[in-house]
Short mmCIF file of C-alpha atoms in Angstrom, two decimals:
data_model
loop_
_atom_site.label_atom_id
_atom_site.label_comp_id
_atom_site.label_asym_id
_atom_site.label_seq_id
_atom_site.Cartn_x
_atom_site.Cartn_y
_atom_site.Cartn_z
CA MET Y 62 0.00 0.00 0.00
CA GLN Y 63 1.40 3.37 -1.02
CA SER Y 64 0.96 6.43 1.17
CA SER Y 65 2.92 9.51 2.23
CA SER Y 66 2.89 11.80 5.22
CA SER Y 67 1.46 14.62 3.12
CA THR Y 68 -1.55 12.63 1.90
CA ALA Y 69 -2.07 10.08 4.68
CA VAL Y 70 -5.40 10.17 6.51
CA GLN Y 71 -6.52 8.45 9.67
CA PRO Y 72 -7.67 4.89 8.90
CA THR Y 73 -11.27 4.10 9.83
CA VAL Y 74 -13.53 1.09 10.20
CA ARG Y 75 -17.23 0.53 10.60
CA VAL Y 76 -19.50 -2.52 10.49
CA ASP Y 77 -22.68 -2.12 8.47
CA ASP Y 78 -25.70 -2.77 10.67
CA LYS Y 79 -27.70 -4.29 7.80
CA ASP Y 80 -25.38 -6.72 6.05
CA GLY Y 81 -22.44 -6.98 8.46
CA MET Y 82 -19.96 -5.83 5.81
CA VAL Y 83 -16.78 -4.34 7.29
CA HIS Y 84 -15.93 -1.00 5.67
CA VAL Y 85 -12.29 0.04 5.98
CA GLY Y 86 -10.83 3.45 5.16
CA PHE Y 87 -7.12 3.30 4.39
CA PRO Y 88 -4.36 5.88 4.98
CA ASP Y 89 -4.23 6.69 1.26
CA GLY Y 90 -7.83 7.88 1.36
CA LYS Y 91 -9.24 4.83 -0.43
CA ALA Y 92 -11.84 2.53 1.07
CA ALA Y 93 -13.07 -1.04 0.61
CA ALA Y 94 -15.65 -3.37 2.09
CA PHE Y 95 -15.14 -6.96 3.23
CA HIS Y 96 -17.64 -9.74 3.94
CA GLY Y 97 -17.53 -11.23 7.39
CA ILE Y 98 -16.99 -14.74 6.02
CA TRP Y 99 -14.07 -13.50 3.88
CA LEU Y 100 -12.37 -11.94 6.90
CA ARG Y 101 -12.94 -14.99 9.11
CA ASP Y 102 -11.72 -17.34 6.36
CA HIS Y 103 -8.57 -15.23 5.84
CA CYS Y 104 -7.65 -14.85 9.51
CA ARG Y 105 -3.86 -14.90 9.79
CA CYS Y 106 -3.52 -15.87 13.46
CA SER Y 107 -1.50 -18.98 14.33
CA GLU Y 108 -4.67 -21.00 14.95
CA CYS Y 109 -6.00 -20.27 11.46
CA PHE Y 110 -2.89 -19.94 9.29
CA HIS Y 111 0.40 -21.81 9.50
CA GLU Y 112 3.16 -19.21 9.46
CA ILE Y 113 5.83 -21.56 8.08
CA THR Y 114 3.89 -23.57 5.50
CA LYS Y 115 1.62 -20.64 4.51
CA GLN Y 116 -1.39 -22.95 4.58
CA ARG Y 117 -4.91 -22.34 5.88
CA LEU Y 118 -5.79 -24.21 9.08
CA VAL Y 119 -9.36 -22.99 9.54
CA ASP Y 120 -12.27 -25.21 8.43
CA THR Y 121 -13.95 -22.85 5.98
CA SER Y 122 -17.11 -24.93 5.67
CA SER Y 123 -17.77 -24.53 9.40
CA ILE Y 124 -17.98 -20.71 9.14
CA PRO Y 125 -21.58 -19.42 8.97
CA LEU Y 126 -22.23 -17.67 5.66
CA ASP Y 127 -23.81 -14.72 7.47
CA ILE Y 128 -21.11 -14.39 10.14
CA ARG Y 129 -20.51 -10.82 11.25
CA PRO Y 130 -18.04 -9.28 13.69
CA SER Y 131 -19.06 -8.45 17.21
CA SER Y 132 -16.69 -5.47 16.91
CA ALA Y 133 -13.98 -4.03 14.71
CA SER Y 134 -11.33 -1.43 15.44
CA ILE Y 135 -8.06 0.05 14.16
CA ALA Y 136 -4.95 -0.68 16.24
CA ALA Y 137 -1.86 1.55 16.18
CA GLY Y 138 -3.03 3.05 12.91
CA SER Y 139 -1.79 0.03 10.99
CA SER Y 140 -3.98 -3.00 11.73
CA LEU Y 141 -7.62 -4.02 11.67
CA VAL Y 142 -8.70 -5.96 14.76
CA VAL Y 143 -11.89 -7.98 14.40
CA GLN Y 144 -13.65 -9.67 17.32
CA TRP Y 145 -15.88 -12.67 16.65
CA SER Y 146 -18.35 -14.41 18.90
CA GLY Y 147 -19.76 -17.94 18.87
CA PRO Y 148 -17.03 -19.09 19.28
CA SER Y 149 -14.94 -16.19 20.54
CA HIS Y 150 -11.99 -15.36 18.32
CA THR Y 151 -9.78 -12.40 17.43
CA SER Y 152 -8.43 -11.70 13.95
CA VAL Y 153 -5.74 -9.11 13.23
CA PHE Y 154 -5.06 -7.91 9.69
CA PRO Y 155 -2.28 -5.49 8.66
CA LEU Y 156 -3.95 -2.67 6.74
CA ALA Y 157 -1.31 -2.95 4.02
CA TRP Y 158 -2.24 -6.60 3.52
CA LEU Y 159 -5.96 -5.79 3.36
CA HIS Y 160 -5.31 -2.96 0.90
CA ASP Y 161 -3.32 -5.37 -1.27
CA HIS Y 162 -6.15 -7.91 -1.32
CA ALA Y 163 -9.20 -5.64 -1.33
CA TYR Y 164 -11.87 -6.78 -3.79
CA ALA Y 165 -14.87 -4.45 -3.24
CA PRO Y 166 -13.46 -2.51 -4.96
CA LYS Y 167 -10.01 -3.73 -5.99
CA LEU Y 168 -7.44 -1.19 -4.83
CA ALA Y 169 -3.99 -2.62 -5.45
CA SER Y 170 -2.24 -1.90 -8.72
CA HIS Y 171 0.18 -4.81 -8.46
CA ASP Y 172 0.49 -7.19 -11.39
CA VAL Y 173 -1.34 -10.41 -10.53
CA SER Y 174 -0.32 -12.16 -13.74
CA LEU Y 175 2.32 -14.86 -13.82
CA ARG Y 176 5.03 -12.72 -15.38
CA ARG Y 177 6.61 -9.32 -15.00
CA ASP Y 178 7.12 -6.69 -17.67
CA TYR Y 179 8.73 -8.10 -20.79
CA LYS Y 180 10.75 -6.55 -23.57
CA LEU Y 181 9.67 -7.31 -27.12
CA TRP Y 182 12.37 -7.86 -29.72
CA GLY Y 183 13.07 -8.95 -33.25
CA ALA Y 184 16.07 -9.55 -35.50
CA ASP Y 185 17.72 -6.48 -33.98
CA LEU Y 186 18.44 -8.42 -30.79
CA ALA Y 187 21.36 -10.06 -32.62
CA GLY Y 188 23.61 -7.14 -31.76
CA ARG Y 189 22.73 -7.16 -28.06
CA LEU Y 190 22.05 -10.73 -27.01
CA PRO Y 191 21.11 -10.85 -23.30
CA THR Y 192 24.11 -12.78 -22.00
CA THR Y 193 25.42 -13.74 -18.55
CA PRO Y 194 28.88 -15.26 -17.91
CA TYR Y 195 28.83 -18.86 -16.72
CA ASP Y 196 31.20 -18.17 -13.83
CA GLU Y 197 28.88 -15.51 -12.41
CA ILE Y 198 25.89 -17.84 -12.47
CA MET Y 199 27.77 -20.65 -10.78
CA ALA Y 200 29.34 -18.30 -8.20
CA GLY Y 201 26.11 -17.23 -6.53
CA ASP Y 202 22.55 -16.00 -6.76
CA ALA Y 203 23.54 -12.53 -7.98
CA GLY Y 204 24.74 -14.01 -11.26
CA LEU Y 205 21.82 -16.42 -11.40
CA ALA Y 206 19.42 -13.49 -10.96
CA LYS Y 207 20.93 -11.79 -14.03
CA TRP Y 208 20.31 -14.88 -16.13
CA LEU Y 209 16.79 -15.41 -14.78
CA ASN Y 210 15.95 -11.76 -15.39
CA ASN Y 211 17.07 -12.06 -19.01
CA ILE Y 212 14.91 -15.14 -19.53
CA ASP Y 213 11.99 -13.46 -17.78
CA GLU Y 214 12.20 -10.18 -19.70
CA TYR Y 215 13.34 -11.32 -23.15
CA GLY Y 216 12.10 -14.90 -23.18
CA VAL Y 217 15.65 -16.05 -23.92
CA GLY Y 218 18.86 -15.83 -21.93
CA PHE Y 219 22.31 -16.73 -23.23
CA VAL Y 220 25.26 -17.88 -21.14
CA SER Y 221 28.87 -17.43 -22.24
CA GLY Y 222 31.98 -19.34 -21.20
CA VAL Y 223 30.24 -22.62 -20.45
CA PRO Y 224 32.58 -25.63 -20.38
CA ALA Y 225 31.73 -27.65 -23.47
CA ASN Y 226 30.78 -30.88 -21.75
CA PRO Y 227 27.54 -32.48 -20.49
CA LYS Y 228 28.49 -32.49 -16.78
CA ASP Y 229 29.03 -28.73 -16.43
CA THR Y 230 26.11 -27.92 -18.72
CA GLU Y 231 23.76 -30.02 -16.63
CA ALA Y 232 25.05 -28.32 -13.47
CA LEU Y 233 24.22 -24.99 -15.09
CA ALA Y 234 20.71 -26.19 -15.95
CA ARG Y 235 20.12 -27.24 -12.36
CA ARG Y 236 20.87 -23.71 -11.18
CA VAL Y 237 17.45 -22.86 -12.60
CA SER Y 238 15.52 -25.91 -11.38
CA PHE Y 239 15.47 -29.65 -11.44
CA ILE Y 240 15.24 -31.13 -14.92
CA ARG Y 241 11.86 -32.25 -16.18
CA GLU Y 242 12.00 -35.79 -17.45
CA THR Y 243 9.83 -36.74 -20.44
CA HIS Y 244 9.65 -39.56 -22.96
CA TYR Y 245 12.77 -37.97 -24.49
CA GLY Y 246 14.64 -38.58 -21.24
CA GLY Y 247 16.03 -36.17 -18.67
CA PHE Y 248 19.15 -34.23 -19.58
CA TRP Y 249 19.29 -35.08 -23.26
CA ASP Y 250 22.21 -35.55 -25.62
CA PHE Y 251 21.28 -36.06 -29.24
CA SER Y 252 22.46 -36.04 -32.81
CA PRO Y 253 20.56 -36.60 -36.09
CA ASN Y 254 20.08 -40.33 -35.53
CA LEU Y 255 16.26 -40.59 -35.19
CA GLU Y 256 16.70 -42.09 -31.74
CA HIS Y 257 13.21 -40.70 -31.15
CA GLY Y 258 10.46 -40.36 -33.73
CA ASP Y 259 10.69 -36.61 -33.99
CA THR Y 260 12.06 -34.36 -36.73
CA ALA Y 261 14.35 -32.73 -34.16
CA TYR Y 262 16.40 -35.93 -34.44
CA THR Y 263 17.04 -35.35 -38.16
CA SER Y 264 19.09 -32.82 -40.12
CA ILE Y 265 16.16 -31.11 -41.88
CA ALA Y 266 15.20 -27.49 -41.27
CA LEU Y 267 12.72 -26.86 -38.46
CA PRO Y 268 10.40 -23.84 -38.74
CA ALA Y 269 9.72 -21.68 -35.69
CA HIS Y 270 7.71 -23.62 -33.12
CA THR Y 271 7.24 -24.23 -29.42
CA ASP Y 272 7.96 -27.65 -27.93
CA THR Y 273 5.60 -30.18 -26.35
CA THR Y 274 2.34 -28.61 -27.52
CA TYR Y 275 0.92 -32.11 -27.04
CA PHE Y 276 1.58 -32.08 -23.28
CA THR Y 277 -1.23 -31.10 -20.92
CA ASP Y 278 1.40 -28.88 -19.30
CA PRO Y 279 3.87 -27.82 -22.03
CA ILE Y 280 7.42 -27.44 -20.75
CA GLY Y 281 8.36 -23.99 -19.49
CA LEU Y 282 12.02 -23.67 -20.45
CA GLN Y 283 14.35 -25.42 -22.85
CA MET Y 284 18.13 -25.30 -22.74
CA PHE Y 285 20.37 -25.72 -25.80
CA HIS Y 286 24.15 -26.23 -25.88
CA LEU Y 287 25.82 -27.13 -29.16
CA LEU Y 288 28.86 -29.24 -28.30
CA GLU Y 289 29.99 -30.14 -31.79
CA HIS Y 290 29.14 -29.58 -35.45
CA ARG Y 291 31.24 -30.90 -38.31
CA GLY Y 292 29.38 -29.61 -41.36
CA GLU Y 293 27.44 -26.67 -42.76
CA GLY Y 294 24.20 -24.91 -41.77
CA GLY Y 295 22.33 -25.57 -38.54
CA GLU Y 296 21.93 -21.94 -37.44
CA SER Y 297 19.46 -21.52 -34.59
CA LEU Y 298 16.28 -19.49 -35.03
CA TYR Y 299 14.38 -17.62 -32.29
CA VAL Y 300 11.16 -15.62 -32.67
CA ASP Y 301 9.46 -13.56 -29.97
CA GLY Y 302 5.92 -14.96 -30.01
CA PHE Y 303 4.56 -12.10 -27.92
CA ARG Y 304 5.87 -9.55 -30.41
CA VAL Y 305 4.30 -11.48 -33.29
CA ALA Y 306 1.01 -11.76 -31.38
CA SER Y 307 1.08 -8.00 -30.80
CA GLN Y 308 1.69 -7.36 -34.50
CA LEU Y 309 -1.11 -9.75 -35.48
CA LYS Y 310 -3.53 -8.04 -33.09
CA GLU Y 311 -2.69 -4.64 -34.56
CA ARG Y 312 -2.70 -5.60 -38.23
CA SER Y 313 -5.31 -8.39 -38.42
CA ARG Y 314 -7.47 -8.33 -35.31
CA TRP Y 315 -9.81 -10.97 -36.74
CA ALA Y 316 -6.86 -13.38 -37.11
CA TYR Y 317 -5.69 -12.65 -33.57
CA ASP Y 318 -9.17 -13.33 -32.26
CA ALA Y 319 -9.33 -16.56 -34.24
CA LEU Y 320 -6.05 -17.89 -32.84
CA THR Y 321 -7.09 -17.03 -29.28
CA GLN Y 322 -10.53 -18.62 -29.64
CA ILE Y 323 -10.47 -21.48 -32.16
CA LYS Y 324 -9.17 -24.66 -30.53
CA ILE Y 325 -6.83 -27.21 -32.08
CA SER Y 326 -4.96 -30.25 -30.77
CA ALA Y 327 -1.56 -31.92 -31.12
CA HIS Y 328 0.13 -35.28 -30.68
CA SER Y 329 3.46 -37.02 -30.32
CA ALA Y 330 3.26 -40.47 -31.87
CA GLY Y 331 6.66 -41.10 -33.45
CA ASP Y 332 8.06 -43.39 -30.76
CA LYS Y 333 6.89 -47.00 -30.90
CA ASN Y 334 5.44 -47.04 -27.39
CA THR Y 335 4.30 -43.43 -27.11
CA LEU Y 336 1.09 -41.56 -27.91
CA MET Y 337 1.04 -38.17 -26.23
CA GLN Y 338 -2.14 -36.09 -26.42
CA PRO Y 339 -3.17 -33.26 -24.08
CA THR Y 340 -6.00 -33.10 -21.56
CA PRO Y 341 -8.13 -31.16 -22.25
CA PHE Y 342 -7.72 -32.25 -25.83
CA TYR Y 343 -8.09 -28.83 -27.47
CA PHE Y 344 -6.21 -25.57 -26.91
CA SER Y 345 -5.60 -22.20 -28.57
CA VAL Y 346 -2.43 -21.15 -30.38
CA ILE Y 347 -2.38 -17.87 -28.41
CA ASN Y 348 -3.51 -18.36 -24.83
CA LEU Y 349 -4.47 -15.24 -22.88
CA ASP Y 350 -3.94 -14.39 -19.23
CA PRO Y 351 -7.37 -14.08 -17.55
CA ALA Y 352 -5.92 -11.41 -15.25
CA ASP Y 353 -5.15 -8.85 -17.94
CA GLY Y 354 -6.15 -10.33 -21.31
CA ASN Y 355 -2.59 -10.29 -22.66
CA PRO Y 356 -0.84 -13.30 -24.20
CA LEU Y 357 0.41 -15.69 -21.55
CA GLN Y 358 1.40 -18.72 -23.62
CA ILE Y 359 2.16 -19.37 -27.27
CA ARG Y 360 1.44 -23.01 -28.09
CA PHE Y 361 2.29 -23.59 -31.72
CA ASN Y 362 3.93 -26.36 -33.69
CA ASN Y 363 2.35 -26.81 -37.09
CA ASP Y 364 4.17 -30.11 -37.56
CA ASP Y 365 2.61 -31.64 -34.44
CA ARG Y 366 -0.93 -30.33 -35.05
CA SER Y 367 -3.59 -33.05 -35.13
CA VAL Y 368 -6.45 -33.53 -37.60
CA LEU Y 369 -8.93 -30.65 -37.73
CA ASP Y 370 -12.11 -32.72 -37.76
CA HIS Y 371 -13.86 -30.95 -34.88
CA LEU Y 372 -14.31 -27.47 -36.36
CA SER Y 373 -17.35 -26.01 -38.06
CA ALA Y 374 -17.14 -25.25 -41.77
CA GLY Y 375 -16.82 -21.54 -40.99
CA ASP Y 376 -14.09 -22.08 -38.40
CA VAL Y 377 -12.05 -24.22 -40.79
CA ARG Y 378 -11.78 -21.41 -43.30
CA THR Y 379 -11.16 -18.79 -40.61
CA PHE Y 380 -8.48 -20.88 -38.93
CA TYR Y 381 -6.49 -21.48 -42.10
CA ALA Y 382 -6.71 -17.83 -43.06
CA ALA Y 383 -5.58 -16.77 -39.58
CA LEU Y 384 -2.79 -19.35 -39.61
CA ARG Y 385 -1.50 -17.86 -42.85
CA GLU Y 386 -1.40 -14.35 -41.33
CA TRP Y 387 0.37 -15.72 -38.22
CA THR Y 388 2.94 -17.63 -40.27
CA LEU Y 389 3.72 -14.67 -42.50
CA LEU Y 390 4.59 -12.62 -39.42
CA LEU Y 391 6.59 -15.47 -37.86
CA ARG Y 392 8.70 -15.60 -41.03
CA ALA Y 393 9.10 -11.85 -41.47
CA LYS Y 394 12.81 -11.10 -41.61
CA ASP Y 395 12.62 -8.43 -38.92
CA ASN Y 396 11.09 -10.96 -36.52
CA GLU Y 397 13.65 -13.72 -37.06
CA LEU Y 398 16.69 -13.83 -34.79
CA TRP Y 399 19.30 -16.14 -36.27
CA VAL Y 400 22.21 -17.18 -34.06
CA ARG Y 401 25.04 -19.55 -34.89
CA LEU Y 402 25.57 -21.31 -31.58
CA GLN Y 403 29.10 -22.30 -30.70
CA PRO Y 404 30.47 -24.69 -28.08
CA GLY Y 405 30.59 -22.73 -24.83
CA THR Y 406 27.40 -20.72 -25.47
CA VAL Y 407 24.13 -21.87 -23.92
CA ALA Y 408 20.66 -20.60 -24.80
CA MET Y 409 17.76 -20.98 -22.35
CA VAL Y 410 14.41 -20.35 -24.02
CA ASP Y 411 11.01 -19.54 -22.51
CA ASN Y 412 8.92 -22.14 -24.33
CA TRP Y 413 5.69 -20.33 -23.42
CA ARG Y 414 6.79 -17.25 -25.36
CA VAL Y 415 9.72 -17.75 -27.75
CA LEU Y 416 9.48 -20.04 -30.75
CA HIS Y 417 12.66 -21.74 -31.89
CA GLY Y 418 13.83 -23.54 -34.99
CA ARG Y 419 16.94 -24.26 -37.03
CA ALA Y 420 18.32 -24.25 -40.53
CA ALA Y 421 19.00 -27.55 -42.28
CA PHE Y 422 22.51 -28.83 -41.81
CA THR Y 423 25.01 -31.35 -43.07
CA GLY Y 424 27.43 -33.54 -41.21
CA PHE Y 425 27.52 -34.48 -37.55
CA ARG Y 426 25.86 -32.15 -35.03
CA ARG Y 427 25.69 -32.88 -31.29
CA LEU Y 428 23.34 -30.90 -29.06
CA ILE Y 429 22.70 -31.30 -25.34
CA GLY Y 430 20.09 -29.69 -23.15
CA SER Y 431 17.11 -30.04 -20.88
CA TYR Y 432 13.47 -29.25 -20.21
CA HIS Y 433 12.26 -27.36 -17.13
CA GLY Y 434 8.76 -26.90 -15.71
CA TRP Y 435 7.07 -23.51 -15.96
CA ASP Y 436 6.08 -23.34 -12.30
CA ASP Y 437 9.59 -24.28 -11.18
CA PHE Y 438 11.03 -21.47 -13.30
CA ARG Y 439 8.53 -18.93 -11.98
CA SER Y 440 9.25 -19.99 -8.40
CA ARG Y 441 12.95 -19.48 -8.98
CA VAL Y 442 12.35 -15.99 -10.40
CA LYS Y 443 10.19 -15.03 -7.43
CA MET Y 444 12.66 -16.31 -4.85
CA VAL Y 445 15.96 -15.28 -6.47
CA CYS Y 446 15.02 -12.12 -8.40
CA HIS Y 447 12.24 -10.88 -6.12
CA ASN Y 448 13.88 -12.04 -2.87
CA GLY Y 449 10.73 -14.00 -2.00
CA ARG Y 450 8.73 -10.87 -1.25
CA ASP Y 451 5.65 -12.34 -2.94
CA LYS Y 452 5.34 -14.69 0.03
CA ASP Y 453 4.29 -11.72 2.16
CA ARG Y 454 1.18 -11.33 0.01
CA ILE Y 455 -0.06 -14.88 0.51
#
């Protein structure tokens, strides 16, 4: 809650005689009302809320729906004290906490979405790749925070000076989080040998895409480290999906709406004993954050898309037309960031935002890397970059 000595007013509280709503006036001059059951359910005393685990201990279903305080007062100008009867109980709420969580009306201006501000980019990022030295990341959380911030803001973070071997690369990956194991394995090490039934295990060009669209929970991050390439081609491609979504919304709003609303599906069926399909079965290419309506997740791999036999005749035509507009922007030269990875340079990609691909190549090419869960990445950002301050809001 923001206030200053020049604008602060005396906080107030009153309980409405008719409906029992608790009306609180805050030091910044704003006011909000709270239901009795909401306050009782959110009591933060040690009997009702575990301070260490941050878990609720009160039995919500036992609270009467029409519960109302027997009294309410302001203590020391900074806390709301609520007395309950039947049974007797006292709840104390910091006014800053109540201001942060007020709902009638909402007062806080904090961002409740899953990400912070991000920086859109295109091909011009080539001259200023967001890069953190390996030694800094391994030395402590200050270096790790730099890398995490780059991934969080740009959707991709590069690391320089990485020892060109699997052991040290895996140790770097685990600085972010534990590695998510899938049907491709854990920390993977592959070359164009079709070890798995996926075009990634070939030498053909791969257009810009996100990985694991066929998972119920698509992976959050993907790490790439090129250890060896004896041949030509194989440049890595990165495209900022949020920038492309923004361009699509501005230039072809109907296509943007189509790709946020029309549902498709995907599959992974190349391995002999694998058939991956998501639950729920259908999803949008551009998934929006309910908190602010902005793109939250790009989920697009045209190669993995399943049969479109569930759409209406009108949606079929609209989808293909929208897909064409989307693809044209994905392939626009000013949106394509091409990077020739070298041994010693690692790229960590936000798979919910940045699409990746590669040019066709010849010869032997060895790439190692890993998958990481989205929630594990976000937790690491909150604890390392934000110093865990979000815990105070819980």
